[in-house]
Coordinates of C-alpha atoms and ligand atoms in Angstrom, one line a residue:
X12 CA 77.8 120.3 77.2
X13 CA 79.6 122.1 79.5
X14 CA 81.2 119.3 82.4
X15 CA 78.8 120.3 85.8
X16 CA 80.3 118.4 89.3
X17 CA 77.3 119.1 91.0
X18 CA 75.4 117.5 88.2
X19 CA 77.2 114.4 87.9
X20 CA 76.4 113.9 91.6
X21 CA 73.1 114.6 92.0
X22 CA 72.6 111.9 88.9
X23 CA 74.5 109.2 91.8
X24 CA 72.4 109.7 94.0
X25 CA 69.3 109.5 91.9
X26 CA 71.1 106.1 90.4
X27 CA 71.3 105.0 93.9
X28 CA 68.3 105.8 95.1
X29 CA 66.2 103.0 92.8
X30 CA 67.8 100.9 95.2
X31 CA 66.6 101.9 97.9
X32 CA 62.8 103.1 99.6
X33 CA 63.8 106.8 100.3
X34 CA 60.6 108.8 100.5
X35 CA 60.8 111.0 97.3
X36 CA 61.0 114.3 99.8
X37 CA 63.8 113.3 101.0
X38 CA 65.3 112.6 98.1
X39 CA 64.3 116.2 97.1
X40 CA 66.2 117.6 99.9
X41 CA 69.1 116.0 99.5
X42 CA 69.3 117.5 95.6
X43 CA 69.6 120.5 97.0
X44 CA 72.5 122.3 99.0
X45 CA 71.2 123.7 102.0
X46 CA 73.6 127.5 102.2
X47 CA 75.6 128.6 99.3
X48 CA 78.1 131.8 100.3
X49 CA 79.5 133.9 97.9
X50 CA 81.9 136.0 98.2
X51 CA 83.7 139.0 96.8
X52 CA 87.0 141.2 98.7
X53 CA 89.6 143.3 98.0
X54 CA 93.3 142.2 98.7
X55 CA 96.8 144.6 98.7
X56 CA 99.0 142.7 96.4
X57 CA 102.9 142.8 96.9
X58 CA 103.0 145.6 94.2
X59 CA 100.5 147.7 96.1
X60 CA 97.7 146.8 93.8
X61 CA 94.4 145.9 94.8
X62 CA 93.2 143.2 93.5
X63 CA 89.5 141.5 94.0
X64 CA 88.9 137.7 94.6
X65 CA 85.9 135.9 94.8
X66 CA 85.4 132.7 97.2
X67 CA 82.4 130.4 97.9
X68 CA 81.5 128.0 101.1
X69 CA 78.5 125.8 100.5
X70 CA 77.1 124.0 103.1
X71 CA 75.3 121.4 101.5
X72 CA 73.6 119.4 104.2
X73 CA 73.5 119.0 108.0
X74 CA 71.6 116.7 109.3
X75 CA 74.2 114.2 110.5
X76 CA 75.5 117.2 112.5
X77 CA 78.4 120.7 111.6
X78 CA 79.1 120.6 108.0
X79 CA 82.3 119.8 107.6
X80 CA 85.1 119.9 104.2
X81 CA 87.6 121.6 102.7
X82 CA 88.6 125.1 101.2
X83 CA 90.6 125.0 97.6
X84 CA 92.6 127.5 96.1
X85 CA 92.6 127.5 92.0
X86 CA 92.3 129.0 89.0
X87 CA 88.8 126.0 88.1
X88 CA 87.1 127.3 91.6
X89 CA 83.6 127.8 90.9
X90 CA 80.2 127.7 92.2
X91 CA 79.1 124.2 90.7
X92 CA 82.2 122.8 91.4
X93 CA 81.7 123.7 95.5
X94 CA 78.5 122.7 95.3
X95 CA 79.3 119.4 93.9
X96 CA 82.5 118.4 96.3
X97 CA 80.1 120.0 98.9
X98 CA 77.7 117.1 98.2
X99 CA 80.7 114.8 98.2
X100 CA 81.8 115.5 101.6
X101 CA 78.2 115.2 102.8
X102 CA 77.6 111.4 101.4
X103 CA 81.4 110.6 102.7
X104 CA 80.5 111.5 106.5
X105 CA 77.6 109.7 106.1
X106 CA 79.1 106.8 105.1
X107 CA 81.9 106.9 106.7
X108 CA 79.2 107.2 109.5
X109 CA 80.9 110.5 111.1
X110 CA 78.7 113.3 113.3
X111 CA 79.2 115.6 110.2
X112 CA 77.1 116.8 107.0
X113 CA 79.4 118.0 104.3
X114 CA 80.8 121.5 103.0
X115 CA 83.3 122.9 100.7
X116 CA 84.8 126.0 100.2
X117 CA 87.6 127.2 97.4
X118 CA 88.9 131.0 96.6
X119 CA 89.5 131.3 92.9
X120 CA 93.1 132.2 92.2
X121 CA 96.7 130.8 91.5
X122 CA 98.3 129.8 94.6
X123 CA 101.5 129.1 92.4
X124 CA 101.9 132.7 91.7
X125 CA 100.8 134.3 94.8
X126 CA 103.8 135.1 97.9
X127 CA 103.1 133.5 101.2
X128 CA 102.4 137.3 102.2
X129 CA 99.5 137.3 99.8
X130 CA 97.9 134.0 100.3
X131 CA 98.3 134.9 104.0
X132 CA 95.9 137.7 103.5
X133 CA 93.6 136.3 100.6
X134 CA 92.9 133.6 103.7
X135 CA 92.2 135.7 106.6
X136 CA 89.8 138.1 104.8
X137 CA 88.1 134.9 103.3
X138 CA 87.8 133.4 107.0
X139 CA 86.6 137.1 107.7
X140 CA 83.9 137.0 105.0
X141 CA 82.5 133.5 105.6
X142 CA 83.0 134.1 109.4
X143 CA 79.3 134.4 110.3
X144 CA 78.7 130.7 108.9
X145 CA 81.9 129.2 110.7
X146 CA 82.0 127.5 113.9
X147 CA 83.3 124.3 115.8
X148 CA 79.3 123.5 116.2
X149 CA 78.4 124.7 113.1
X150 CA 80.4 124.4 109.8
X151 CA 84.7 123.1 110.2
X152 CA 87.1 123.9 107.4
X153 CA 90.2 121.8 106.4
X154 CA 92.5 121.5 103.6
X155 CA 91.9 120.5 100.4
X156 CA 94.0 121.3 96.8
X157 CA 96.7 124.1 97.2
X158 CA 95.6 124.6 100.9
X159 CA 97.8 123.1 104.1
X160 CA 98.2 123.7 107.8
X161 CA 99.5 126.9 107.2
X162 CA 96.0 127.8 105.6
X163 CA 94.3 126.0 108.4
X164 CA 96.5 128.0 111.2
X165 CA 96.0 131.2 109.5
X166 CA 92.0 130.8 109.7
X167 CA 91.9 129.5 112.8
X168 CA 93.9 132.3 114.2
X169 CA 91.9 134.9 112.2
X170 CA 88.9 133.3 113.5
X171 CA 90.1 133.4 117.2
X172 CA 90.7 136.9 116.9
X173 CA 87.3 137.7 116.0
X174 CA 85.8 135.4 118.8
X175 CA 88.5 136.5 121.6
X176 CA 89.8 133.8 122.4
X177 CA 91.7 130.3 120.8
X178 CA 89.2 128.2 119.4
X179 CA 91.3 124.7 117.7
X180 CA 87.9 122.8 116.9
X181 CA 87.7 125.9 113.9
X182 CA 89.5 124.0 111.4
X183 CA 91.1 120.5 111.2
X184 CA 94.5 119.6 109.5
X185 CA 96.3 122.1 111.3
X186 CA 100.3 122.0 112.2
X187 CA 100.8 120.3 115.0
X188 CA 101.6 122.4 117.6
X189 CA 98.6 124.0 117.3
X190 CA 96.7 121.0 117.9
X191 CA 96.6 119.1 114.9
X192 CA 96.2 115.2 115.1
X193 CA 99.6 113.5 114.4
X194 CA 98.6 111.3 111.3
X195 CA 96.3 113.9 109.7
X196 CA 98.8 114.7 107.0
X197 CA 99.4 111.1 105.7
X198 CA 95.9 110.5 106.5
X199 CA 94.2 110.5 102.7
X200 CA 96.9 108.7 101.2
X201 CA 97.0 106.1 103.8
X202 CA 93.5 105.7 103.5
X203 CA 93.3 105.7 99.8
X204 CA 96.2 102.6 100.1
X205 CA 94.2 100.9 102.8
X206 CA 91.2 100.9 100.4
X207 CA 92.8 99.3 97.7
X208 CA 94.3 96.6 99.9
X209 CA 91.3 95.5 101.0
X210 CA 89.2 95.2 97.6
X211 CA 92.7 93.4 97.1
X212 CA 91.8 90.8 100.0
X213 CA 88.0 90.6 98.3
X214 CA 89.2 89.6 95.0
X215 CA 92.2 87.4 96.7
X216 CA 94.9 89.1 95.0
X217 CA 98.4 89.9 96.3
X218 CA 99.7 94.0 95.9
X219 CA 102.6 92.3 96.1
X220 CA 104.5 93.5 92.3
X221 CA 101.8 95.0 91.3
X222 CA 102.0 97.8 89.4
X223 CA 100.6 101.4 90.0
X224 CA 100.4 104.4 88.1
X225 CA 99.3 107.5 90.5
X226 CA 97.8 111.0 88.6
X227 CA 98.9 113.9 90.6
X228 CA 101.5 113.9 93.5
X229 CA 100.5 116.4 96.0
X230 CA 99.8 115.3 99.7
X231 CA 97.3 112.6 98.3
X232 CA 99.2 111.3 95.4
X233 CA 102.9 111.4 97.0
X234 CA 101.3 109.6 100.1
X235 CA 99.2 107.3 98.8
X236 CA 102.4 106.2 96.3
X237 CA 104.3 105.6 99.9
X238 CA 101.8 103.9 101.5
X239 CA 101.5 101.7 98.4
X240 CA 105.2 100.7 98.1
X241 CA 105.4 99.8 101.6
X242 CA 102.0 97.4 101.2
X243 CA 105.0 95.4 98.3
X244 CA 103.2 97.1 95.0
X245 CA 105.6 98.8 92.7
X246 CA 104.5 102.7 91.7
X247 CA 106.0 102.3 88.1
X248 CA 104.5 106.2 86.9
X249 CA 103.5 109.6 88.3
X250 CA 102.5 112.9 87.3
X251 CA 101.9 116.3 87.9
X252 CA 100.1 119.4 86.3
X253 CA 103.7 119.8 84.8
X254 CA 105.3 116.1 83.8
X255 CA 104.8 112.7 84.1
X256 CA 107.9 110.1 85.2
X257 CA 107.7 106.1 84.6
X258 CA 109.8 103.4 85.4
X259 CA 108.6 100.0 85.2
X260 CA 111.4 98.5 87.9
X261 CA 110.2 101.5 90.5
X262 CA 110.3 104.8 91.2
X263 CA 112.4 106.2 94.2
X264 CA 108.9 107.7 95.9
X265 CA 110.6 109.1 99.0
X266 CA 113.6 110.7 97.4
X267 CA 110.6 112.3 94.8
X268 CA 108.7 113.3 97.7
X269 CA 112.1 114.9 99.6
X270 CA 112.8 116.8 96.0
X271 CA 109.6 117.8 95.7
X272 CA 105.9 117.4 97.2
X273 CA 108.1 119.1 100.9
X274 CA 109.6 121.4 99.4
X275 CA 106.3 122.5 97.2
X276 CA 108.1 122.2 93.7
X277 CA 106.8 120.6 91.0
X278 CA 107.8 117.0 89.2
X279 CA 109.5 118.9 86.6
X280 CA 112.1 120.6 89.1
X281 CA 113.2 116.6 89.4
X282 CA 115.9 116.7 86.9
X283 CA 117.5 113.0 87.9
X284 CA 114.6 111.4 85.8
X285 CA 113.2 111.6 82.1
X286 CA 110.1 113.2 82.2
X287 CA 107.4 112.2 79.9
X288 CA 103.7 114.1 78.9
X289 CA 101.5 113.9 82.0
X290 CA 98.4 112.8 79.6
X291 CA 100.0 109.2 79.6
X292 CA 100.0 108.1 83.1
X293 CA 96.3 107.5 82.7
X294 CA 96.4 105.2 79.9
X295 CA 99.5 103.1 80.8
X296 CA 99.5 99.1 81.4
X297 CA 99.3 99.0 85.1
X298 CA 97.4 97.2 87.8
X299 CA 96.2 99.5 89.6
X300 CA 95.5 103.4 88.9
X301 CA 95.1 106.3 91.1
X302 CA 93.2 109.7 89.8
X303 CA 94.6 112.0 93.1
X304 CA 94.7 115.5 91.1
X305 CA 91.8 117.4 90.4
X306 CA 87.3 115.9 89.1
X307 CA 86.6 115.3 85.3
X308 CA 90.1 113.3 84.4
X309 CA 88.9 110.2 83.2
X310 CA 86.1 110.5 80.1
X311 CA 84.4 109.3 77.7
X312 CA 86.9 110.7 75.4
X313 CA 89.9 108.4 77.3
X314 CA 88.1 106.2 78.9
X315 CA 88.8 103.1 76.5
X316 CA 92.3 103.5 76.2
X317 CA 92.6 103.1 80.3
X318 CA 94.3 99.7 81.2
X319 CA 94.2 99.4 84.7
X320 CA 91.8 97.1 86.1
X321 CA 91.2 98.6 90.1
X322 CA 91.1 102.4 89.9
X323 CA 91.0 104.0 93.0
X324 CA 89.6 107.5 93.3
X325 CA 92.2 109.4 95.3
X326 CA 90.6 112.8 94.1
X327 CA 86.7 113.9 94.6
X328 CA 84.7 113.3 91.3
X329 CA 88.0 112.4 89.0
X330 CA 85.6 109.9 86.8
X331 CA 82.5 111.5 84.6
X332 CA 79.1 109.4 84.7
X333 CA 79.8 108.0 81.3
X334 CA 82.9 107.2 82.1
X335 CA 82.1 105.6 84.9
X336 CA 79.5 103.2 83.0
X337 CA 82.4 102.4 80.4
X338 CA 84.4 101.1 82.6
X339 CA 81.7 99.2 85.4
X340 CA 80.5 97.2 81.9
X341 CA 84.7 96.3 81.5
X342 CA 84.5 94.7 84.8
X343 CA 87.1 97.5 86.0
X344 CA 86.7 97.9 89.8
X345 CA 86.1 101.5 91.0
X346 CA 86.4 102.4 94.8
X347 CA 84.6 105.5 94.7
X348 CA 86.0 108.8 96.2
X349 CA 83.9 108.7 99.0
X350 CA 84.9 105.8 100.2
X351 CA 88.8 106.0 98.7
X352 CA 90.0 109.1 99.8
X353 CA 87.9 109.3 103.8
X354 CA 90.8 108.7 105.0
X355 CA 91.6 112.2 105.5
X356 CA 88.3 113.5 107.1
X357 CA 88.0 110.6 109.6
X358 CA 91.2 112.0 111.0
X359 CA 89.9 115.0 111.2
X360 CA 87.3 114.0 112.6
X361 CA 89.6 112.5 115.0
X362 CA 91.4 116.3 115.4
X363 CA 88.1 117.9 116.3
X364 CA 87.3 115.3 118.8
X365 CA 90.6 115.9 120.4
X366 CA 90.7 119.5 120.3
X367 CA 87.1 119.6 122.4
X368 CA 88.3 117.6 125.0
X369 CA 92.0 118.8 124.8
X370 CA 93.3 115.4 125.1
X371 CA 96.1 114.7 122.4
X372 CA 96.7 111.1 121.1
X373 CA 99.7 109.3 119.3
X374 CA 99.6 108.3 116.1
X375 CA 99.7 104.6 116.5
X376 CA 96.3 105.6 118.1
X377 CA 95.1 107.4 115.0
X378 CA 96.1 105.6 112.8
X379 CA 94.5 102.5 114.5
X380 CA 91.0 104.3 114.8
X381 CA 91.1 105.7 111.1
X382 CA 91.9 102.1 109.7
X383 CA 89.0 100.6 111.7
X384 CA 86.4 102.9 110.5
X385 CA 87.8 103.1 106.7
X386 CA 87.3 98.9 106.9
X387 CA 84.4 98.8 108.5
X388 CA 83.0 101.2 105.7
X389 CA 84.6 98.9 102.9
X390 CA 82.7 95.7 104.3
X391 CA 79.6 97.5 104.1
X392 CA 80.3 99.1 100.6
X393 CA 81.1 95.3 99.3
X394 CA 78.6 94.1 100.5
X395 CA 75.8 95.9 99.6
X396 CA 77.5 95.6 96.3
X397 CA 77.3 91.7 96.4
X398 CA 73.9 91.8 97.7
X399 CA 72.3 94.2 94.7
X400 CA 74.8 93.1 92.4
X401 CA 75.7 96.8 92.0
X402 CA 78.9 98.7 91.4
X403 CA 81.1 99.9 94.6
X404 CA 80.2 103.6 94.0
X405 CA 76.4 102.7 93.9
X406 CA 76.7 101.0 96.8
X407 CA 78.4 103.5 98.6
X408 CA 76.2 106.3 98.1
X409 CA 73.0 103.8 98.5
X410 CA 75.0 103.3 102.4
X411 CA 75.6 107.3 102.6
X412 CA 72.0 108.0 101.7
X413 CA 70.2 105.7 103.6
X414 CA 71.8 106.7 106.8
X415 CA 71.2 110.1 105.8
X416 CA 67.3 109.5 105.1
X417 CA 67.2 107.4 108.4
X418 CA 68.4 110.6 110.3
X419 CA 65.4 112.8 108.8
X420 CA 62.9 110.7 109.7
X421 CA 63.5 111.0 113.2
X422 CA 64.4 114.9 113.0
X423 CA 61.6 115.3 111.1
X424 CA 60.9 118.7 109.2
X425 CA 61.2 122.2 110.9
X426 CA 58.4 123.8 111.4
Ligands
LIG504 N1 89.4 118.0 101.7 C1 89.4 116.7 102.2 C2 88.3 115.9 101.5 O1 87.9 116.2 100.4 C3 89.3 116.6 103.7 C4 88.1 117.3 104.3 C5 88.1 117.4 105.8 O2 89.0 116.8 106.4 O3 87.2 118.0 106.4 O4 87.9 114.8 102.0

């Protein structure tokens, strides 16, 4: 059968729910995205040609408040897929207990071979297209795979030109000059290394030498890697969509990330180090293991030869269902993606909040504001997972959902 994101989540949250006394109709409404926009436009190419491109922006629940996610740019984008890391984004807010249902939005095409010139345009008629669902009250894009601040100050722009006037709150994870929160960049992978540290803490371990093998080493991956090293753990492998590298004394992250993840080349441009298939990251004798590259990595055709015993789900939806259950009955701890990689969209949350009131922070202040929301969310994801005796993921969308359900009750239904 054919792998379906949006699937794999809606059977979470069902999981989830049989711990919990949702009303079944709101259990119905969360199965369901609320707006699905699809897309279709043409684009000059370089060569003159005119080539058409097809994007998507679901907006899969609002209640908490604006829907708010990334946009993607690959070859994989699809409908289900949008849909499912739509639902994503929605249980993260919740849980991370942000003003903000969720979205997603992804163009499909190959941001590796496109010019600057190009991807500038396939953005602003995509912003253009999706424009009439768009707004700092109503839906707020941010980047996601193969997307950065340029993307972000490209829309925002295109957006402010339709409107007639600058509007920052459009889109978080902008550069900063044009109002983007200092921290937003490291944000994920800080966040996805604070999570890990703190199931660390619950199981009284020390990161100290421990060994980490990190899948994909983009702004997640190469951050999270960095954040990791400095917390004493040693990142012993790495990989890319083109090569993997492993060294069991340490990698040299930052001179990696200098080479390569700034200057947008891949790991196989690094010619100071061997490189090996990227298929054996996953499996290797480490600690600790981070999924940061794309859903549907780990499954139930791999899932017994992975070693690690804390995976930490860098990347939305990197572990199937099956999978999952493999390695929950192993006793291998799993801090879901919804909890693992929030990092990133509680400082935009943070961005948005500055760019309403125009008041610009430092990053110490960030920084401090992300780490106290991403550890308050941990304590409640433990220990609803102590008190049902249920895995971290479980618990974390039983925490997301609840809240979510809480909210309807009040709101009610319209009419
Ligand atoms: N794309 C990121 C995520 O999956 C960030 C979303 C945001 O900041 O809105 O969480």
């Amino acid at each position: 059968m054919q792998f379906s994101l949006a699937n794999v989540v809606k059977e979470q949250i069902e999981k989830a729910s049989r711990y919990t006394n949702i009303p079944p109709y709101i259990m119905k409404i969360l199965k369901c995205p609320m707006r699905v926009l699809r897309v279709t436009f043409p684009v000059e190419m370089d060569n003159k040609e005119v080539v058409c491109f097809t994007g998507f922006r679901c907006q899969y629940n609002n209640a908490l408040g604006p829907t708010k996610g990334g946009v993607r740019y690959h070859p994989d984008v699809n409908e289900d897929e949008v849909i499912g890391l739509a639902a994503l984004m929605t249980w993260k807010c919740a849980l991370l207990d942000l003003p903000y249902g969720g979205a997603k939005g992804g163009v499909i095409c190959d941001p590796t071979k496109l010019s600057e010139k190009e991807l500038e345009k396939i953005t602003r008629r995509y912003t253009a297209e999706i424009m009439p669902i768009l707004g700092p009250h109503k839906d707020i894009p941010a980047p996601d795979v193969y997307t950065t601040a340029k993307t972000m100050a490209w829309m925002m722009d295109t957006y402010s030109m339709f409107i007639g006037h600058p509007e920052p709150a459009i889109v978080t994870g902008k550069p900063e000059v044009l109002g983007g929160s200092k921290g937003r960049k490291q944000a994920t992978g800080r966040g996805v290394a604070i999570s890990i540290r703190e199931l660390y803490k619950k199981l009284g371990k020390d990161l100290k030498d421990s060994t980490v093998a990190i899948q994909g080493f983009g702004n997640v991956g190469s951050h999270t890697a960095l954040f990791l090293e400095q917390m004493g753990a040693r990142i012993v492998a790495i990989s890319d969509s083109t090569c993997g590298f492993i060294d069991f004394n340490g990698l040299p992250i930052s001179e990696i990330m200098n080479e390569c993840t700034e200057k947008q080349k891949c790991l196989i441009e690094y010619k100071k180090l061997k490189p090996c298939a990227k298929e054996e990251i996953l499996t290797l004798d480490v600690d600790i293991l981070v999924p940061a590259a794309l859903e549907n990595q780990i499954h139930i055709n791999n899932v017994n030869a992975i070693k690690a015993k804390v995976i930490s789900e860098g990347a939305n939806g990197p572990i199937t269902t099956e999978a999952d259950e493999v390695l929950g009955k192993r006793g291998v701890y799993v801090i879901p993606d919804i909890l693992a990689n929030a990092g990133g969209v509680v400082v935009s949350h943070l961005e948005w909040v500055q760019a309403l009131s125009g008041l610009y922070w430092d990053e110490e202040e960030v920084n401090y504001h992300m780490e106290k929301r991403l550890v308050t969310a941990f304590e409640k994801v433990w220990n609803k997972a102590m008190e049902l005796n249920i895995s971290l993921r479980t618990a974390a969308y039983v925490v997301a959902i609840e809240r979510i359900a809480e909210v309807y009750k009040f709101r009610g239904l319209f009419p």
